[in-house]
Amino acid sequence: MGKMVMLLRASSKKEKRFLYISYLLDVFLISIVLMIVKLLEETSFDLSASDAGQSAMMATGIILVAVMIIVFFLWLIAMEFKGLYDSRAVFNRNVKLMGCPGRKLMMLYILEMLYMQIPCVAGGCVLGAAVYHFYAVGNSEVIVWMKPGILVAAIVIHMCILFLTVAIVGRQCVRQSAVTEQRGGYVRKEKRPVSIIVQLIIVAAAVFVIQGVCRKMETLFSATDALVYTQALKLAYMAVVALGFAPVMRLVFAIADAIGKRAGAFHFVISLKLTKSYWGRFLVMTFLIIFSGAFFSGLYALFGTTRTSADNLSRESIHYQSYYIFNQTEARGADERDDEAFYTLRYRAQMEDGGHIWVTGINDQYLKEYETFQLAELTADGETPELTADERLMDAVDRDDFDGIILPHDFLGLNGEKITLTINHQDVTFTIYACVLSHAIDRMDAYVSRAYLEKQLGADGLYNTVFYMEEPEAVDMDHVSVSQTNEQIWEENYDHVVQGTETMELIFWMILICSIFAVCTCLVMSGFDNERNLAYLQGLGTGKKVLRKIYIFQVIWNVACTVLPVSFLTYIFAKGIGYLLLNPGYYQGKFSVNSADLTALFVVYLAVSIAMQLFMIKKATNNEKYIRVLRS
């Protein structure tokens, strides 16, 4: 067996080159994802409870997306492995006829696969460590080198799932009888119309169930929770698309074939027939484009919308020009002019869980003029009401007995509960009154009655913070501990959102690159099968120009079939993940998917596919090659 394994290792080098690249990229991808998740976990210890929760949510999102990518990679590896097995049909049949059992033949392929891992694992680890290092240095991360434990974990995960994949595919391959193969007994059966109708009924029932559950959720939960839950449930449409795509495409193929024949589009009809003859490969290629394209464009739309929405909310909320926090508490004196500045107390308080939150004393004037607060709890119409519409709050916020506290959206659903904060070394208890959308996502801010805060701290008539409606000409900066203009706040908030999403950008660019590689691999594998068809057509006198036209139609059709599913899933994916990461109110009722970005994505897929197809056709239509194929 050892000698046979060595012979297999030396054979089919061209066919195995894509397997080598796939194995290497699989190790690279797993190591990068594990390291980014580890980075998020370690840095979350130094964050506030809100930021730590957001970090954990991002880590979960990265893991989910990465699992989907890895599943597609394994699918691609399974396809490549089956292609390698099929390319050795004569060898496999002869070995079986000599009495070698199927399990022994499968063991030969598994051993060959294990030998291939030596350069692939080493190359994947080196590539992963190098890419992560440049990424970490460029983003000023606290960990700049990939940890050895991460590389070991990546290798173990890669080997386990790879062994499982190859074993399952190999078992299906070797189960076929060599005698039956020689007699041509394995013929792919065409799907009957009844089975297609049954699949479509199942898809329609799934859509009906999802919509029914969503409507039920709207009556059972609050407007905000219902919106989050329904959008999360609609992520199930990815499974619906996967289930319904094949039967729908069979109908579309039949309609397109009829239209093509009636219109006399000979080249288009031939390309349809060729595509349908390799139905399984068509589905794999289109699924790769649909799901990887939806993940990429969905994440791209999600981050773009998040950045824009957070920046718009920050700019629309803040009306003061700047604020200054002094390092000592001063008495309020004749300099206070309420029409131009707001004097108050502001402290960095400690919560019971050890996290920190900024507490600012306000009154009705601050609510009306200095900052706009929007409730985190949406109305039934999906709107975010302003706090100034709450007349009860506007009357109570000036009283020294009003213990209400306005908190960020992280505390949504806790209205009426007590919360104790340590402020300036004193414990002060508040009652949660409302939760609002924070204009600064990078920190926790709370607002209480200025009069109540002064009373609890024994600081009546004192202040340590001033909010200016117009930038003052001069401020004694020797006593200032913190100062910010509104422009600095807006820029800081936007930079924080960008930094929070940049961590995942590496992942979704990897999705695009890997999916393009996968599509090219599918075309190359199809190209080997197309050689015989091209040779027959050339033998019948078909010119190379006509052949190029037929196969370019085939590529255009493959990509065109994915446009609607990708566009639909992009919106579903972006909105579902977006509402899970942030309160829906931050998006202000709008979740945009840029049509220009989607168009550019399809142009990239189409351009790469056409270039690869033309390259494969040029090789296959070489005069010597097609004659050799016909003679064989």
XYZ file of C-alpha atoms in Angstrom:
632
model
C 0.000 0.000 0.000
C 2.873 2.363 0.798
C 4.275 2.038 -2.719
C 0.851 2.691 -4.242
C 0.431 5.798 -2.074
C 3.800 7.088 -3.306
C 2.704 6.511 -6.903
C -0.559 8.364 -6.281
C 1.323 11.280 -4.715
C 3.407 11.616 -7.862
C 0.419 11.428 -10.223
C -2.298 13.919 -11.174
C -0.200 16.914 -10.142
C -2.226 19.386 -12.193
C -5.531 18.141 -10.800
C -4.229 18.386 -7.216
C -2.933 21.941 -7.374
C -6.352 23.361 -6.475
C -6.610 20.921 -3.595
C -3.254 22.159 -2.295
C -4.428 25.777 -2.482
C -7.775 24.937 -0.859
C -6.116 23.107 2.040
C -3.694 25.992 2.575
C -6.455 28.613 2.505
C -8.570 26.560 4.914
C -5.785 26.547 7.533
C -5.135 30.239 6.889
C -8.792 31.173 7.271
C -9.377 29.162 10.461
C -6.244 30.564 12.127
C -7.166 34.174 11.284
C -10.723 33.801 12.586
C -9.624 32.105 15.818
C -7.037 34.812 16.461
C -9.459 37.681 15.896
C -12.004 36.055 18.240
C -9.234 35.568 20.831
C -8.259 39.217 20.426
C -11.833 40.356 21.040
C -12.102 38.136 24.121
C -8.885 39.406 25.696
C -9.523 43.086 25.029
C -13.106 42.852 26.357
C -11.809 42.548 29.936
C -10.766 46.206 29.886
C -14.055 47.443 28.449
C -17.254 48.635 30.035
C -20.150 46.219 30.325
C -21.714 47.729 27.208
C -18.545 47.527 25.117
C -17.766 44.035 26.423
C -21.231 42.892 25.388
C -20.791 44.460 21.955
C -17.367 42.796 21.671
C -18.884 39.413 22.556
C -21.629 39.970 19.971
C -19.030 40.811 17.322
C -17.060 37.676 18.218
C -20.239 35.611 17.849
C -20.953 37.239 14.490
C -17.419 36.520 13.282
C -17.697 32.876 14.354
C -21.062 32.415 12.609
C -19.846 33.984 9.373
C -16.572 32.054 9.540
C -18.382 28.750 10.075
C -20.437 29.427 6.952
C -17.289 30.209 4.946
C -15.527 27.085 6.212
C -18.555 24.961 5.310
C -18.385 26.282 1.738
C -14.639 25.666 1.662
C -15.200 22.078 2.723
C -17.888 21.795 0.074
C -15.364 23.037 -2.472
C -12.724 20.598 -1.182
C -15.269 17.770 -1.398
C -15.978 18.740 -5.027
C -12.276 18.895 -5.850
C -11.663 15.557 -4.167
C -14.506 13.957 -6.128
C -13.113 15.509 -9.304
C -9.712 13.984 -8.521
C -11.328 10.598 -7.880
C -13.323 10.754 -11.122
C -10.219 11.752 -13.107
C -8.668 8.427 -12.044
C -11.663 6.373 -13.174
C -9.531 3.798 -15.024
C -7.173 3.369 -12.048
C -10.055 3.049 -9.573
C -11.863 0.499 -11.729
C -8.751 -1.610 -12.325
C -7.848 -1.623 -8.637
C -11.367 -2.776 -7.728
C -11.322 -5.468 -10.441
C -8.056 -6.781 -8.990
C -9.892 -7.486 -5.753
C -9.006 -4.383 -3.708
C -11.989 -3.634 -1.391
C -13.566 -0.185 -1.377
C -12.408 0.647 2.160
C -8.794 -0.054 1.167
C -9.094 2.187 -1.892
C -10.546 4.938 0.278
C -7.621 4.496 2.707
C -5.231 5.074 -0.194
C -6.876 8.422 -0.916
C -6.943 9.414 2.773
C -3.212 8.640 3.127
C -2.516 10.664 -0.006
C -4.535 13.522 1.473
C -2.548 13.323 4.740
C 0.777 13.522 2.876
C -0.514 16.636 1.096
C -1.115 18.375 4.434
C 2.579 18.808 5.260
C 3.223 21.760 2.905
C -0.379 23.006 3.126
C -0.480 23.239 6.929
C 2.956 24.861 7.087
C 2.069 27.367 4.361
C -1.333 28.138 5.892
C 0.196 28.793 9.334
C 2.915 31.055 7.928
C 0.449 32.964 5.751
C -2.041 33.321 8.630
C 0.622 34.550 11.064
C 1.998 37.046 8.535
C -1.394 38.451 7.523
C -2.524 38.769 11.139
C 0.733 40.513 12.124
C 0.372 43.162 9.420
C -3.303 43.575 10.312
C -2.553 43.923 14.051
C 0.283 46.413 13.507
C -1.816 48.473 11.102
C -4.728 48.622 13.582
C -2.532 49.118 16.695
C -3.864 45.970 18.363
C -2.552 44.907 21.759
C -1.529 41.473 20.424
C 0.603 41.741 17.293
C 1.694 38.119 16.858
C -0.493 35.067 16.436
C -0.318 32.805 19.468
C 1.095 29.264 18.985
C -1.974 27.787 20.667
C -4.175 29.365 17.991
C -2.119 27.769 15.214
C -2.317 24.378 16.923
C -6.092 24.733 17.340
C -6.436 25.757 13.661
C -4.465 22.689 12.537
C -6.537 20.356 14.724
C -9.844 21.825 13.508
C -8.666 21.717 9.881
C -7.544 18.099 10.098
C -10.681 16.880 11.896
C -13.205 18.461 9.545
C -11.088 17.642 6.493
C -10.788 13.986 7.457
C -14.536 13.812 8.033
C -15.291 15.474 4.679
C -12.919 13.282 2.655
C -14.114 10.127 4.425
C -17.780 10.875 3.643
C -17.156 11.781 -0.009
C -14.691 8.918 -0.491
C -17.139 6.386 0.949
C -19.783 7.476 -1.553
C -17.284 7.182 -4.408
C -15.885 3.727 -3.607
C -19.338 2.203 -3.007
C -19.959 2.094 -6.749
C -19.433 -1.334 -8.291
C -16.625 -1.573 -10.853
C -18.591 -4.105 -12.919
C -21.671 -1.889 -12.976
C -19.511 1.090 -13.981
C -18.080 -0.869 -16.905
C -21.565 -1.750 -18.072
C -22.641 1.898 -17.842
C -25.179 1.182 -15.122
C -24.950 4.520 -13.321
C -27.206 6.982 -15.099
C -28.343 10.215 -13.498
C -32.112 10.326 -13.332
C -33.916 13.458 -14.355
C -36.060 15.159 -11.698
C -39.737 14.423 -12.292
C -42.188 17.358 -12.412
C -44.016 15.962 -9.373
C -40.898 16.157 -7.174
C -40.243 19.721 -8.350
C -43.811 20.721 -7.456
C -43.442 19.078 -4.026
C -40.244 21.056 -3.373
C -41.960 24.295 -4.381
C -44.875 23.534 -2.052
C -42.434 22.960 0.826
C -40.714 26.266 0.055
C -44.045 28.116 -0.058
C -45.062 26.514 3.253
C -41.759 27.589 4.843
C -42.294 31.190 3.692
C -45.858 31.111 5.037
C -44.669 29.812 8.425
C -41.920 32.432 8.724
C -44.309 35.267 7.880
C -46.946 33.894 10.273
C -44.495 33.635 13.164
C -43.255 37.173 12.466
C -46.801 38.552 12.626
C -47.379 36.657 15.873
C -44.204 38.122 17.388
C -45.459 41.637 16.676
C -48.386 40.998 19.027
C -46.424 39.181 21.756
C -43.435 41.497 22.214
C -42.711 45.191 22.430
C -42.108 47.053 19.178
C -38.329 47.013 19.624
C -38.056 43.344 20.626
C -40.511 42.305 17.912
C -38.428 44.078 15.269
C -35.215 42.417 16.469
C -36.772 38.946 16.736
C -38.553 39.092 13.385
C -35.451 40.227 11.532
C -33.416 37.504 13.234
C -36.045 34.925 12.255
C -35.967 36.144 8.658
C -32.359 34.956 8.459
C -34.036 31.573 7.934
C -34.768 32.770 4.400
C -31.182 31.722 3.608
C -32.274 28.108 4.109
C -35.439 28.770 2.097
C -33.374 30.109 -0.803
C -31.062 27.084 -0.604
C -34.063 24.751 -0.677
C -36.066 26.533 -3.351
C -33.338 27.644 -5.741
C -32.970 24.327 -7.607
C -36.685 23.705 -8.407
C -37.201 27.357 -9.340
C -34.168 27.204 -11.636
C -35.528 24.108 -13.367
C -38.660 26.066 -14.238
C -36.605 29.090 -15.276
C -34.422 26.884 -17.505
C -37.502 25.444 -19.200
C -38.973 28.906 -19.813
C -35.655 30.341 -21.032
C -35.154 27.352 -23.344
C -38.601 27.860 -24.889
C -38.045 31.601 -25.334
C -34.568 31.013 -26.798
C -35.876 28.536 -29.365
C -38.725 30.834 -30.374
C -36.332 33.799 -30.704
C -33.810 31.762 -32.665
C -31.044 32.318 -30.094
C -29.099 29.201 -31.058
C -25.956 29.936 -29.025
C -27.977 30.710 -25.901
C -29.996 27.486 -26.160
C -26.825 25.397 -26.586
C -25.263 27.076 -23.516
C -28.413 26.248 -21.516
C -28.196 22.599 -22.567
C -24.525 22.423 -21.595
C -25.193 24.048 -18.214
C -28.076 21.709 -17.492
C -25.964 18.668 -18.365
C -23.728 19.518 -15.379
C -26.596 20.419 -13.049
C -24.809 19.625 -9.794
C -21.837 21.788 -10.711
C -24.143 24.619 -11.767
C -25.845 24.535 -8.348
C -22.545 24.503 -6.473
C -21.183 27.449 -8.447
C -24.348 29.520 -8.097
C -24.655 28.707 -4.380
C -21.079 29.869 -3.876
C -21.887 33.190 -5.545
C -25.256 33.553 -3.787
C -24.152 32.959 -0.210
C -20.619 34.329 -0.301
C -21.862 37.344 -2.279
C -24.737 37.899 0.179
C -22.387 37.602 3.181
C -19.907 40.038 1.674
C -22.390 42.638 0.429
C -24.563 42.195 3.547
C -21.678 42.874 5.918
C -20.507 45.727 3.712
C -23.992 47.288 3.785
C -24.284 46.642 7.528
C -21.056 48.422 8.408
C -21.692 51.280 5.999
C -25.185 51.853 7.400
C -23.970 51.536 11.005
C -21.247 54.123 10.499
C -23.532 56.559 8.707
C -26.401 56.141 11.184
C -24.184 56.525 14.260
C -22.597 59.645 12.790
C -25.988 61.166 11.855
C -27.437 60.448 15.304
C -24.452 62.051 17.000
C -24.643 65.178 14.870
C -28.412 65.508 15.256
C -28.323 64.997 19.044
C -25.630 67.432 20.193
C -26.410 71.149 20.030
C -23.733 72.609 22.331
C -20.397 73.717 20.941
C -18.151 72.278 23.669
C -17.943 71.208 27.287
C -15.239 71.390 29.966
C -14.859 69.248 33.090
C -12.808 70.927 35.788
C -10.627 68.987 38.209
C -12.147 70.745 41.191
C -15.688 71.645 42.214
C -16.345 75.383 42.152
C -19.159 77.578 43.423
C -21.653 78.868 40.922
C -21.150 82.618 40.753
C -21.934 85.719 38.774
C -20.232 84.338 35.667
C -23.057 81.868 35.074
C -25.270 82.963 32.193
C -27.901 80.306 31.533
C -28.658 81.593 28.045
C -25.117 80.845 26.848
C -23.817 78.078 29.113
C -25.084 75.291 31.339
C -23.309 74.764 34.670
C -23.675 71.340 36.256
C -22.075 68.363 37.986
C -20.655 65.489 35.941
C -18.866 62.441 37.349
C -17.499 59.099 36.200
C -19.476 56.792 38.459
C -18.952 53.124 39.250
C -21.759 50.616 38.761
C -22.458 47.602 40.940
C -20.942 45.217 38.348
C -17.650 47.148 38.373
C -18.246 48.996 35.120
C -18.170 52.765 34.798
C -20.708 55.262 33.532
C -20.691 59.051 33.179
C -23.457 60.732 35.216
C -24.520 64.284 34.288
C -26.987 66.519 36.096
C -29.549 68.151 33.772
C -32.790 70.120 33.867
C -35.577 70.929 31.424
C -33.481 73.641 29.774
C -30.764 71.103 28.932
C -33.351 68.724 27.500
C -34.861 71.443 25.313
C -31.721 73.214 24.066
C -28.453 71.376 24.675
C -29.061 67.809 23.589
C -31.799 65.802 21.886
C -32.632 62.462 23.489
C -34.469 59.776 21.545
C -36.084 56.867 23.361
C -34.545 53.458 22.689
C -37.995 51.840 22.856
C -39.625 52.212 19.456
C -43.306 52.974 19.017
C -45.666 50.664 17.131
C -44.950 52.780 14.025
C -41.206 52.161 14.392
C -40.414 55.731 15.508
C -38.088 56.912 18.296
C -39.912 59.629 20.326
C -37.959 62.495 21.886
C -37.840 62.863 25.674
C -39.060 66.440 25.465
C -42.474 65.029 24.497
C -42.701 63.533 28.006
C -44.414 66.349 29.946
C -44.172 64.427 33.228
C -40.400 64.245 32.900
C -40.078 67.907 31.921
C -41.997 68.912 35.084
C -40.100 66.537 37.377
C -36.489 66.913 36.231
C -36.082 70.288 37.990
C -37.153 68.930 41.413
C -34.630 67.803 44.028
C -36.830 64.800 44.951
C -36.877 63.313 41.432
C -34.583 60.246 41.557
C -35.163 59.140 37.963
C -32.150 58.267 35.799
C -31.949 58.212 32.004
C -29.691 55.366 30.845
C -28.329 54.072 27.501
C -30.248 51.487 25.469
C -28.260 48.654 27.112
C -30.645 48.865 30.097
C -33.784 48.642 27.971
C -36.586 46.781 29.713
C -35.466 47.687 33.245
C -37.661 50.762 33.671
C -38.797 51.204 37.269
C -35.948 49.181 38.783
C -33.460 50.635 41.268
C -29.794 51.168 40.456
C -27.059 52.273 42.877
C -24.029 54.170 41.604
C -20.885 55.218 43.455
C -20.458 58.924 42.640
C -17.575 60.920 44.101
C -17.112 58.205 46.781
C -20.805 58.264 47.748
C -23.488 55.660 46.988
C -26.531 57.216 45.326
C -29.670 55.252 44.410
C -31.760 56.063 41.354
C -34.888 54.666 39.698
C -34.508 53.833 36.013
C -36.894 56.201 34.239
C -36.101 55.738 30.544
C -33.490 54.395 28.135
C -32.252 56.469 25.225
C -30.052 56.111 22.166
C -26.562 57.237 23.088
C -24.916 59.812 20.845
C -21.533 58.356 21.837
C -21.423 54.600 21.287
C -17.889 54.426 22.712
C -18.975 55.247 26.274
C -21.837 54.898 28.756
C -23.708 58.119 29.624
C -26.482 58.608 32.174
C -28.510 61.734 32.989
C -30.217 62.663 36.267
C -31.875 65.693 37.823
C -29.212 68.302 38.587
C -31.108 69.387 41.694
C -31.374 65.786 42.989
C -27.677 65.116 42.313
C -26.626 68.287 44.144
C -28.805 67.323 47.119
C -27.453 63.768 47.351
C -23.827 64.878 47.124
C -24.269 67.926 49.331
C -23.062 70.148 46.516
C -25.906 72.658 46.292
C -24.835 75.664 44.218
C -21.612 73.989 42.983
C -20.461 72.844 39.564
C -17.504 71.081 37.903
C -18.713 71.020 34.266
C -19.834 73.681 31.827
C -21.589 73.133 28.484
C -21.184 76.097 26.127
C -23.602 76.892 23.335
C -20.891 79.064 21.797
C -17.193 78.426 22.102
C -15.838 80.660 24.928
C -13.023 83.066 24.146
C -10.896 81.922 27.071
C -10.978 79.053 29.594
C -8.478 78.444 32.390
C -7.131 75.151 31.049
C -4.913 74.634 34.100
C -7.951 73.397 36.007
C -9.548 71.443 33.130
C -9.333 67.633 33.197
C -11.513 66.874 30.149
C -12.620 69.078 27.269
C -14.247 68.351 23.932
C -15.834 70.299 21.132
C -18.822 68.904 19.284
C -16.624 68.260 16.248
C -14.271 66.176 18.385
C -17.191 64.205 19.824
C -18.571 63.479 16.352
C -15.170 62.467 15.018
C -14.385 60.303 18.066
C -17.732 58.546 17.852
C -17.352 57.852 14.138
C -13.779 56.591 14.611
C -14.972 54.253 17.367
C -17.680 52.783 15.142
C -15.183 52.367 12.293
C -12.671 50.712 14.620
C -15.363 48.394 15.961
C -16.319 47.256 12.455
C -12.799 47.174 10.993
C -12.109 44.012 12.985
C -14.658 42.171 10.870
C -13.704 43.820 7.577
C -10.759 41.471 7.199
C -13.208 38.583 7.435
C -15.608 39.733 4.742
C -12.822 40.661 2.310
C -11.533 37.140 2.836
C -15.047 35.912 1.992
C -14.920 37.711 -1.368
C -11.406 36.522 -2.231
C -12.148 32.918 -1.249
C -15.451 32.889 -3.134
C -13.772 34.205 -6.305
C -11.147 31.489 -5.955
C -13.909 28.916 -5.468
C -15.772 30.099 -8.580
C -12.555 29.927 -10.617
C -11.981 26.401 -9.318
C -15.474 25.383 -10.412
C -14.806 26.786 -13.890
C -11.472 24.974 -14.147
C -13.064 21.694 -13.099
C -15.868 22.282 -15.597
C -13.235 23.077 -18.210
C -11.771 19.576 -17.938
C -15.240 18.115 -18.563
C -15.899 20.582 -21.392
C -12.845 19.448 -23.364
C -14.737 16.522 -24.904
C -17.771 18.678 -25.780
C -15.538 21.313 -27.350
C -13.700 18.648 -29.326
C -16.986 17.214 -30.679
C -18.242 20.676 -31.656
C -14.968 21.523 -33.372
C -15.059 18.195 -35.176
C -18.495 19.125 -36.499
C -17.035 22.339 -37.909
C -17.991 24.845 -35.222
C -15.632 27.828 -35.232
C -13.706 29.042 -32.209
C -15.594 32.362 -32.234
C -18.933 30.545 -31.967
C -17.580 28.323 -29.187
C -16.439 31.363 -27.205
C -19.886 32.924 -27.658
C -21.650 29.763 -26.390
C -19.509 29.455 -23.289
C -19.593 33.179 -22.482
C -23.399 32.958 -22.615
C -23.089 30.103 -20.138
C -21.066 32.220 -17.666
C -23.353 35.243 -18.031
C -26.379 33.027 -17.397
C -24.785 31.494 -14.289
C -24.082 34.906 -12.756
C -27.435 36.373 -13.869
C -29.284 33.580 -12.036
C -27.762 34.790 -8.743
C -28.700 38.477 -8.981
C -32.140 38.302 -7.345
C -31.173 35.827 -4.566
C -28.042 37.814 -3.669
C -29.908 41.134 -3.608
C -32.670 39.669 -1.427
C -30.344 37.889 1.012
C -28.051 40.925 1.256
C -30.881 43.001 2.707
C -32.093 40.161 4.963
C -28.593 39.387 6.242
C -27.560 43.015 6.811
C -30.762 43.971 8.621
C -30.923 40.798 10.719
C -27.322 41.025 11.948
C -27.541 44.821 12.304
C -30.537 44.694 14.644
C -28.826 41.993 16.701
C -25.713 44.146 17.135
C -27.364 47.526 17.792
C -30.731 48.874 18.854
C -32.929 49.313 15.727
C -33.442 52.957 16.659
C -29.832 53.739 15.710
C -30.667 53.025 12.077
C -33.491 55.598 12.205
C -35.861 53.335 10.286
C -33.552 53.135 7.281
C -31.312 50.285 6.225
C -29.787 50.980 2.860
C -28.166 48.548 0.452
C -26.245 50.442 -2.196
C -27.231 49.190 -5.642
C -23.921 50.478 -7.054
C -21.990 48.228 -4.628
C -24.090 45.222 -5.628
C -23.561 46.008 -9.295
C -19.800 46.241 -8.754
C -19.864 42.864 -6.984
C -21.611 41.179 -9.923
C -19.273 42.885 -12.389
C -16.291 41.419 -10.507
C -17.779 37.917 -10.516
C -18.692 38.241 -14.186
C -15.323 39.661 -15.276
C -13.328 36.980 -13.450
C -15.620 34.209 -14.695
C -15.460 35.357 -18.337
C -11.667 35.731 -18.188
C -11.263 32.248 -16.713
C -13.731 30.731 -19.181
C -11.952 32.266 -22.168
C -8.616 31.004 -20.832
C -9.967 27.467 -20.457
C -11.572 27.541 -23.935
C -8.343 28.742 -25.522
C -6.476 25.805 -23.997
C -9.164 23.266 -24.865
C -9.631 24.366 -28.499
C -5.987 24.028 -29.394
C -5.906 22.078 -32.691
C -3.631 19.348 -31.402
C -5.647 18.952 -28.215
C -9.080 18.558 -29.746
C -7.787 16.036 -32.283
C -6.132 14.082 -29.484
C -9.427 14.072 -27.549
C -11.356 12.850 -30.598
C -8.824 10.086 -31.230
C -9.022 8.916 -27.626
